[in-house]
Amino acid sequence: MERNNLFPVFLKLESLSTLIVGGGHVGLEKLTAVLKNSPAANVTIVARTIQEPIKELARKHDHVKLEERNFKLWDLWDKDLVILATDNHQLHETIRKFARTRKLLINVADTPDLCDFYLGSVVTKGNLKIGVSTNGKSPTISKRIREYLEEALPDDTNDLLNNMQKIRDQIKGDFSHKVKVLNEITTSFLETGRAANP
């Protein structure tokens, strides 16, 4: 049976430097996804032509820098992540080759084989964030699962997380004791959920 071997991580994009190459519809889609999850992300967009919706979005985010020109090799300097979002497959392969020599992680739009990471569907309720991945098989299913979870999770989920942190901070003892107490408390959440949805 096939399985998804991707390792999920949550990146602090405000502490990293992201390069997006592409100023069209796909570039806008990628920038929107990045800023939705990390509004203070440090992003540089390089493209010969940058569409107005990207410029408008950049004006609302101080950490987004626009470079309206062709990609140059030095655009990779001091970057941590690279997102390629043009319609030029050959350009993507060339940039990827140079980016790999610099050990940069790369996402290439619509080309899973060239990607080191994917931008999955993300559910956010305050401090709770859930990433959904179908291993590139069906972005539509990811989107539907995200929509379901956004509706299913209560709006006061963040209050629950804050209360759990207060409880955790008050528990005395070593790590294993804290885990045991928190497991006992949260087990009741599952039982309540099952009772409400027989």
Short mmCIF file of N, CA, C and O in Angstrom, two decimals, residues 99-164:
data_model
loop_
_atom_site.label_atom_id
_atom_site.label_comp_id
_atom_site.label_asym_id
_atom_site.label_seq_id
_atom_site.Cartn_x
_atom_site.Cartn_y
_atom_site.Cartn_z
N ALA A 99 20.25 26.36 -7.00
CA ALA A 99 19.77 26.41 -5.62
C ALA A 99 20.23 25.18 -4.83
O ALA A 99 20.56 25.28 -3.65
N ARG A 100 20.27 24.03 -5.49
CA ARG A 100 20.71 22.81 -4.82
C ARG A 100 22.18 22.90 -4.41
O ARG A 100 22.56 22.38 -3.37
N THR A 101 23.00 23.58 -5.21
CA THR A 101 24.41 23.73 -4.84
C THR A 101 24.55 24.59 -3.58
O THR A 101 25.55 24.48 -2.88
N ARG A 102 23.56 25.41 -3.32
CA ARG A 102 23.57 26.26 -2.12
C ARG A 102 22.78 25.63 -0.97
O ARG A 102 22.55 26.26 0.04
N LYS A 103 22.31 24.38 -1.18
CA LYS A 103 21.56 23.63 -0.16
C LYS A 103 20.25 24.32 0.23
O LYS A 103 19.82 24.26 1.38
N LEU A 104 19.62 24.99 -0.73
CA LEU A 104 18.35 25.66 -0.49
C LEU A 104 17.19 24.69 -0.72
O LEU A 104 17.25 23.84 -1.61
N LEU A 105 16.14 24.83 0.06
CA LEU A 105 14.93 24.03 -0.14
C LEU A 105 14.06 24.72 -1.19
O LEU A 105 13.90 25.93 -1.18
N ILE A 106 13.46 23.90 -2.07
CA ILE A 106 12.79 24.45 -3.24
C ILE A 106 11.39 23.86 -3.40
O ILE A 106 11.18 22.66 -3.21
N ASN A 107 10.46 24.74 -3.76
CA ASN A 107 9.13 24.32 -4.19
C ASN A 107 8.97 24.81 -5.62
O ASN A 107 9.23 25.97 -5.92
N VAL A 108 8.57 23.91 -6.52
CA VAL A 108 8.38 24.26 -7.93
C VAL A 108 6.91 24.03 -8.26
O VAL A 108 6.41 22.91 -8.17
N ALA A 109 6.22 25.09 -8.65
CA ALA A 109 4.79 25.01 -8.92
C ALA A 109 4.48 23.94 -9.95
O ALA A 109 5.12 23.87 -11.01
N ASP A 110 3.51 23.11 -9.62
CA ASP A 110 2.99 22.08 -10.53
C ASP A 110 4.03 21.09 -11.03
O ASP A 110 3.85 20.47 -12.07
N THR A 111 5.15 20.94 -10.31
CA THR A 111 6.17 19.97 -10.69
C THR A 111 6.67 19.25 -9.44
O THR A 111 7.77 19.51 -8.94
N PRO A 112 5.86 18.32 -8.91
CA PRO A 112 6.22 17.65 -7.65
C PRO A 112 7.60 17.01 -7.65
O PRO A 112 8.27 17.00 -6.62
N ASP A 113 8.03 16.49 -8.80
CA ASP A 113 9.33 15.81 -8.85
C ASP A 113 10.51 16.74 -8.56
O ASP A 113 11.57 16.28 -8.15
N LEU A 114 10.34 18.05 -8.76
CA LEU A 114 11.42 19.00 -8.52
C LEU A 114 11.34 19.63 -7.13
O LEU A 114 12.18 20.45 -6.77
N CYS A 115 10.31 19.27 -6.36
CA CYS A 115 10.07 19.91 -5.07
C CYS A 115 10.79 19.22 -3.92
O CYS A 115 10.85 17.99 -3.86
N ASP A 116 11.32 20.03 -3.00
CA ASP A 116 11.81 19.52 -1.71
C ASP A 116 10.72 19.61 -0.66
O ASP A 116 10.75 18.92 0.35
N PHE A 117 9.75 20.51 -0.87
CA PHE A 117 8.64 20.68 0.05
C PHE A 117 7.42 21.13 -0.73
O PHE A 117 7.53 21.67 -1.83
N TYR A 118 6.25 20.88 -0.16
CA TYR A 118 4.99 21.30 -0.76
C TYR A 118 4.32 22.32 0.15
O TYR A 118 4.51 22.30 1.37
N LEU A 119 3.51 23.17 -0.44
CA LEU A 119 2.67 24.08 0.34
C LEU A 119 1.31 23.40 0.46
O LEU A 119 0.53 23.41 -0.48
N GLY A 120 1.04 22.78 1.60
CA GLY A 120 -0.20 22.04 1.78
C GLY A 120 -1.36 22.93 2.18
O GLY A 120 -1.21 24.14 2.37
N SER A 121 -2.52 22.32 2.30
CA SER A 121 -3.68 23.03 2.83
C SER A 121 -3.51 23.15 4.33
O SER A 121 -3.08 22.19 4.99
N VAL A 122 -3.85 24.30 4.88
CA VAL A 122 -3.60 24.55 6.30
C VAL A 122 -4.86 25.05 6.99
O VAL A 122 -5.55 25.93 6.47
N VAL A 123 -5.16 24.47 8.14
CA VAL A 123 -6.27 24.90 8.97
C VAL A 123 -5.67 25.66 10.15
O VAL A 123 -4.76 25.17 10.81
N THR A 124 -6.17 26.86 10.41
CA THR A 124 -5.67 27.65 11.54
C THR A 124 -6.83 28.11 12.41
O THR A 124 -7.79 28.70 11.91
N LYS A 125 -6.75 27.79 13.68
CA LYS A 125 -7.70 28.28 14.69
C LYS A 125 -6.88 28.82 15.84
O LYS A 125 -6.47 28.09 16.74
N GLY A 126 -6.57 30.12 15.80
CA GLY A 126 -5.72 30.71 16.82
C GLY A 126 -4.34 30.09 16.78
O GLY A 126 -3.66 30.12 15.76
N ASN A 127 -3.91 29.48 17.89
CA ASN A 127 -2.59 28.85 17.97
C ASN A 127 -2.55 27.45 17.38
O ASN A 127 -1.47 26.88 17.22
N LEU A 128 -3.71 26.88 17.10
CA LEU A 128 -3.75 25.53 16.52
C LEU A 128 -3.60 25.63 15.01
O LEU A 128 -4.30 26.40 14.35
N LYS A 129 -2.67 24.86 14.47
CA LYS A 129 -2.46 24.82 13.02
C LYS A 129 -2.33 23.37 12.61
O LYS A 129 -1.56 22.61 13.18
N ILE A 130 -3.10 22.98 11.61
CA ILE A 130 -3.10 21.61 11.11
C ILE A 130 -2.80 21.65 9.62
O ILE A 130 -3.48 22.33 8.86
N GLY A 131 -1.77 20.92 9.21
CA GLY A 131 -1.42 20.83 7.80
C GLY A 131 -2.01 19.57 7.18
O GLY A 131 -2.00 18.51 7.81
N VAL A 132 -2.54 19.69 5.97
CA VAL A 132 -3.14 18.56 5.28
C VAL A 132 -2.37 18.31 3.98
O VAL A 132 -2.17 19.22 3.19
N SER A 133 -1.93 17.08 3.78
CA SER A 133 -1.20 16.73 2.57
C SER A 133 -1.76 15.46 1.96
O SER A 133 -2.05 14.49 2.68
N THR A 134 -1.90 15.43 0.64
CA THR A 134 -2.29 14.21 -0.08
C THR A 134 -1.12 13.71 -0.91
O THR A 134 -1.31 12.97 -1.87
N ASN A 135 0.11 14.15 -0.56
CA ASN A 135 1.31 13.72 -1.26
C ASN A 135 1.28 14.13 -2.74
O ASN A 135 1.80 13.42 -3.60
N GLY A 136 0.60 15.24 -3.01
CA GLY A 136 0.52 15.73 -4.38
C GLY A 136 -0.52 15.02 -5.23
O GLY A 136 -0.71 15.35 -6.39
N LYS A 137 -1.26 14.06 -4.64
CA LYS A 137 -2.24 13.28 -5.41
C LYS A 137 -3.49 14.09 -5.75
O LYS A 137 -4.00 14.01 -6.85
N SER A 138 -3.99 14.84 -4.76
CA SER A 138 -5.24 15.57 -5.01
C SER A 138 -5.35 16.81 -4.14
O SER A 138 -5.84 16.76 -3.02
N PRO A 139 -4.90 17.97 -4.68
CA PRO A 139 -5.07 19.22 -3.94
C PRO A 139 -6.54 19.51 -3.61
O PRO A 139 -6.84 20.13 -2.60
N THR A 140 -7.46 19.02 -4.45
CA THR A 140 -8.89 19.24 -4.20
C THR A 140 -9.33 18.56 -2.92
O THR A 140 -10.06 19.13 -2.12
N ILE A 141 -8.86 17.32 -2.69
CA ILE A 141 -9.20 16.61 -1.45
C ILE A 141 -8.61 17.34 -0.25
O ILE A 141 -9.27 17.51 0.78
N SER A 142 -7.36 17.82 -0.37
CA SER A 142 -6.74 18.60 0.72
C SER A 142 -7.60 19.80 1.06
O SER A 142 -7.84 20.11 2.23
N LYS A 143 -8.06 20.48 0.03
CA LYS A 143 -8.89 21.68 0.22
C LYS A 143 -10.19 21.32 0.92
O LYS A 143 -10.62 22.02 1.85
N ARG A 144 -10.83 20.24 0.51
CA ARG A 144 -12.11 19.83 1.13
C ARG A 144 -11.91 19.44 2.60
O ARG A 144 -12.73 19.76 3.46
N ILE A 145 -10.82 18.72 2.89
CA ILE A 145 -10.54 18.34 4.28
C ILE A 145 -10.29 19.59 5.12
O ILE A 145 -10.76 19.70 6.26
N ARG A 146 -9.53 20.54 4.54
CA ARG A 146 -9.30 21.81 5.26
C ARG A 146 -10.62 22.50 5.57
O ARG A 146 -10.87 22.95 6.69
N GLU A 147 -11.51 22.58 4.57
CA GLU A 147 -12.81 23.24 4.77
C GLU A 147 -13.62 22.53 5.85
O GLU A 147 -14.25 23.17 6.69
N TYR A 148 -13.58 21.18 5.84
CA TYR A 148 -14.31 20.41 6.84
C TYR A 148 -13.77 20.71 8.25
O TYR A 148 -14.55 20.96 9.18
N LEU A 149 -12.45 20.69 8.40
CA LEU A 149 -11.85 20.92 9.72
C LEU A 149 -12.10 22.35 10.19
O LEU A 149 -12.33 22.58 11.38
N GLU A 150 -12.04 23.31 9.28
CA GLU A 150 -12.31 24.71 9.67
C GLU A 150 -13.71 24.85 10.23
O GLU A 150 -13.95 25.61 11.17
N GLU A 151 -14.66 24.11 9.65
CA GLU A 151 -16.04 24.17 10.12
C GLU A 151 -16.22 23.35 11.39
O GLU A 151 -16.96 23.75 12.30
N ALA A 152 -15.55 22.20 11.48
CA ALA A 152 -15.74 21.28 12.61
C ALA A 152 -15.10 21.80 13.89
O ALA A 152 -15.63 21.58 14.99
N LEU A 153 -13.94 22.46 13.78
CA LEU A 153 -13.26 22.94 14.99
C LEU A 153 -13.95 24.19 15.51
O LEU A 153 -14.20 25.13 14.74
N PRO A 154 -14.26 24.24 16.80
CA PRO A 154 -14.96 25.42 17.33
C PRO A 154 -14.08 26.66 17.32
O PRO A 154 -12.85 26.58 17.36
N ASP A 155 -14.73 27.81 17.25
CA ASP A 155 -13.99 29.08 17.24
C ASP A 155 -13.24 29.34 18.54
O ASP A 155 -12.28 30.10 18.57
N ASP A 156 -13.69 28.70 19.63
CA ASP A 156 -13.02 28.92 20.92
C ASP A 156 -11.89 27.91 21.16
O ASP A 156 -11.44 27.73 22.29
N THR A 157 -11.39 27.27 20.09
CA THR A 157 -10.28 26.32 20.22
C THR A 157 -9.07 26.99 20.86
O THR A 157 -8.36 26.38 21.66
N ASN A 158 -8.83 28.25 20.53
CA ASN A 158 -7.68 28.95 21.10
C ASN A 158 -7.81 29.11 22.61
O ASN A 158 -6.83 29.01 23.34
N ASP A 159 -9.05 29.33 23.09
CA ASP A 159 -9.27 29.42 24.54
C ASP A 159 -8.90 28.10 25.21
O ASP A 159 -8.29 28.08 26.28
N LEU A 160 -9.27 27.00 24.56
CA LEU A 160 -8.94 25.68 25.09
C LEU A 160 -7.43 25.50 25.19
O LEU A 160 -6.91 25.03 26.20
N LEU A 161 -6.71 25.90 24.14
CA LEU A 161 -5.25 25.77 24.15
C LEU A 161 -4.63 26.62 25.27
O LEU A 161 -3.71 26.18 25.96
N ASN A 162 -5.14 27.84 25.43
CA ASN A 162 -4.61 28.71 26.49
C ASN A 162 -4.86 28.11 27.87
O ASN A 162 -3.99 28.16 28.75
N ASN A 163 -6.06 27.53 28.06
CA ASN A 163 -6.38 26.91 29.35
C ASN A 163 -5.49 25.69 29.61
O ASN A 163 -5.05 25.47 30.74
N MET A 164 -5.23 24.90 28.56
CA MET A 164 -4.36 23.74 28.71
C MET A 164 -2.94 24.16 29.09
O MET A 164 -2.27 23.51 29.89
#
